[in-house]
């Protein structure tokens, strides 16, 4: 254990040297991997009924319901198993009818979530619910304690920090705008999602460099998984795997192939040591 740890510590030495841009993954890197699974998704299940009741008459909510209804019709035509259809609400003054329609929306959403669907109609409603929850303070984006001090140090040293996550830029901005550490948006120079390309593809990392206007070797990419670190590394970036509780465990080969840190504070402590040496 101590030998392994020492080896990765040595590898970490000087990670920030010649780096102009630090690129960060979110889940498993800045934020516990459990946040989406244990906070965001359960929030929808627990609050969908109240949310619909409260926002039912709003245009946005009715538009979301219409999209879900259209999707349910398509699913029903495709003979999907267990599909829950959503009736048209013909008489909006009939409280009982309104409630029946609303109940079918709840059932439809829970059915889709049970099936782990990532379909646009569902994602749209979920996005609106999360936006409302973040803004009201019902949800706070979880960010590890060691992240903000390290980023502040990094940007004070004339470097920039960007985010690259498969979650949409809009979702990223909610997480960091309403985080456990307050509004963090101003410490980031920009955000990327899969519109720039998939995280497992080398081209995406080259696209990001082009977009930022820097060379790959000037970028340090921090992520929790080697399937993202490897293409970034192939693109020419420096990479480091962040080991956090609940993350996928690295194999022995991966541990010797990649730099690893357990906390962002390791970035700045080694950086400080290097400076003293000069
Ligand atoms: Mg991740």
PDB file of C-alpha atoms in Angstrom, residues 61-80 83-89 101 104-105 108 111-112 117 119-122 124:
ATOM      1  CA  UNK A  61     -45.551  22.444 -17.399  1.00  0.00           C
ATOM      2  CA  UNK A  62     -48.363  21.942 -19.918  1.00  0.00           C
ATOM      3  CA  UNK A  63     -45.814  21.860 -22.746  1.00  0.00           C
ATOM      4  CA  UNK A  64     -43.861  19.177 -20.855  1.00  0.00           C
ATOM      5  CA  UNK A  65     -47.049  17.148 -20.350  1.00  0.00           C
ATOM      6  CA  UNK A  66     -47.879  17.436 -24.050  1.00  0.00           C
ATOM      7  CA  UNK A  67     -44.465  16.057 -25.010  1.00  0.00           C
ATOM      8  CA  UNK A  68     -44.883  13.171 -22.557  1.00  0.00           C
ATOM      9  CA  UNK A  69     -48.351  12.475 -23.988  1.00  0.00           C
ATOM     10  CA  UNK A  70     -46.988  12.370 -27.553  1.00  0.00           C
ATOM     11  CA  UNK A  71     -44.189  10.056 -26.459  1.00  0.00           C
ATOM     12  CA  UNK A  72     -46.668   7.770 -24.679  1.00  0.00           C
ATOM     13  CA  UNK A  73     -48.777   7.562 -27.853  1.00  0.00           C
ATOM     14  CA  UNK A  74     -45.707   6.572 -29.847  1.00  0.00           C
ATOM     15  CA  UNK A  75     -44.729   4.033 -27.170  1.00  0.00           C
ATOM     16  CA  UNK A  76     -48.218   2.590 -27.189  1.00  0.00           C
ATOM     17  CA  UNK A  77     -48.158   2.270 -30.992  1.00  0.00           C
ATOM     18  CA  UNK A  78     -44.794   0.531 -30.689  1.00  0.00           C
ATOM     19  CA  UNK A  79     -46.403  -1.899 -28.206  1.00  0.00           C
ATOM     20  CA  UNK A  80     -43.943  -1.137 -25.443  1.00  0.00           C
ATOM     21  CA  UNK A  83     -46.696   1.797 -21.269  1.00  0.00           C
ATOM     22  CA  UNK A  84     -48.818   4.327 -19.336  1.00  0.00           C
ATOM     23  CA  UNK A  85     -50.797   6.612 -21.653  1.00  0.00           C
ATOM     24  CA  UNK A  86     -51.832  10.165 -20.738  1.00  0.00           C
ATOM     25  CA  UNK A  87     -55.372  11.260 -21.537  1.00  0.00           C
ATOM     26  CA  UNK A  88     -56.161  14.659 -23.023  1.00  0.00           C
ATOM     27  CA  UNK A  89     -57.458  17.016 -20.322  1.00  0.00           C
ATOM     28  CA  UNK A 101     -54.708  13.202 -15.979  1.00  0.00           C
ATOM     29  CA  UNK A 104     -51.387   9.324 -15.260  1.00  0.00           C
ATOM     30  CA  UNK A 105     -48.459  11.716 -15.854  1.00  0.00           C
ATOM     31  CA  UNK A 108     -45.937   7.541 -16.877  1.00  0.00           C
ATOM     32  CA  UNK A 111     -42.642   3.910 -15.494  1.00  0.00           C
ATOM     33  CA  UNK A 112     -40.105   5.615 -17.763  1.00  0.00           C
ATOM     34  CA  UNK A 117     -35.115   5.885 -20.255  1.00  0.00           C
ATOM     35  CA  UNK A 119     -35.795  10.177 -23.826  1.00  0.00           C
ATOM     36  CA  UNK A 120     -36.177  13.907 -24.607  1.00  0.00           C
ATOM     37  CA  UNK A 121     -39.713  14.331 -23.237  1.00  0.00           C
ATOM     38  CA  UNK A 122     -38.693  12.834 -19.906  1.00  0.00           C
ATOM     39  CA  UNK A 124     -37.175  17.990 -20.414  1.00  0.00           C
TER      40      UNK A 124
END
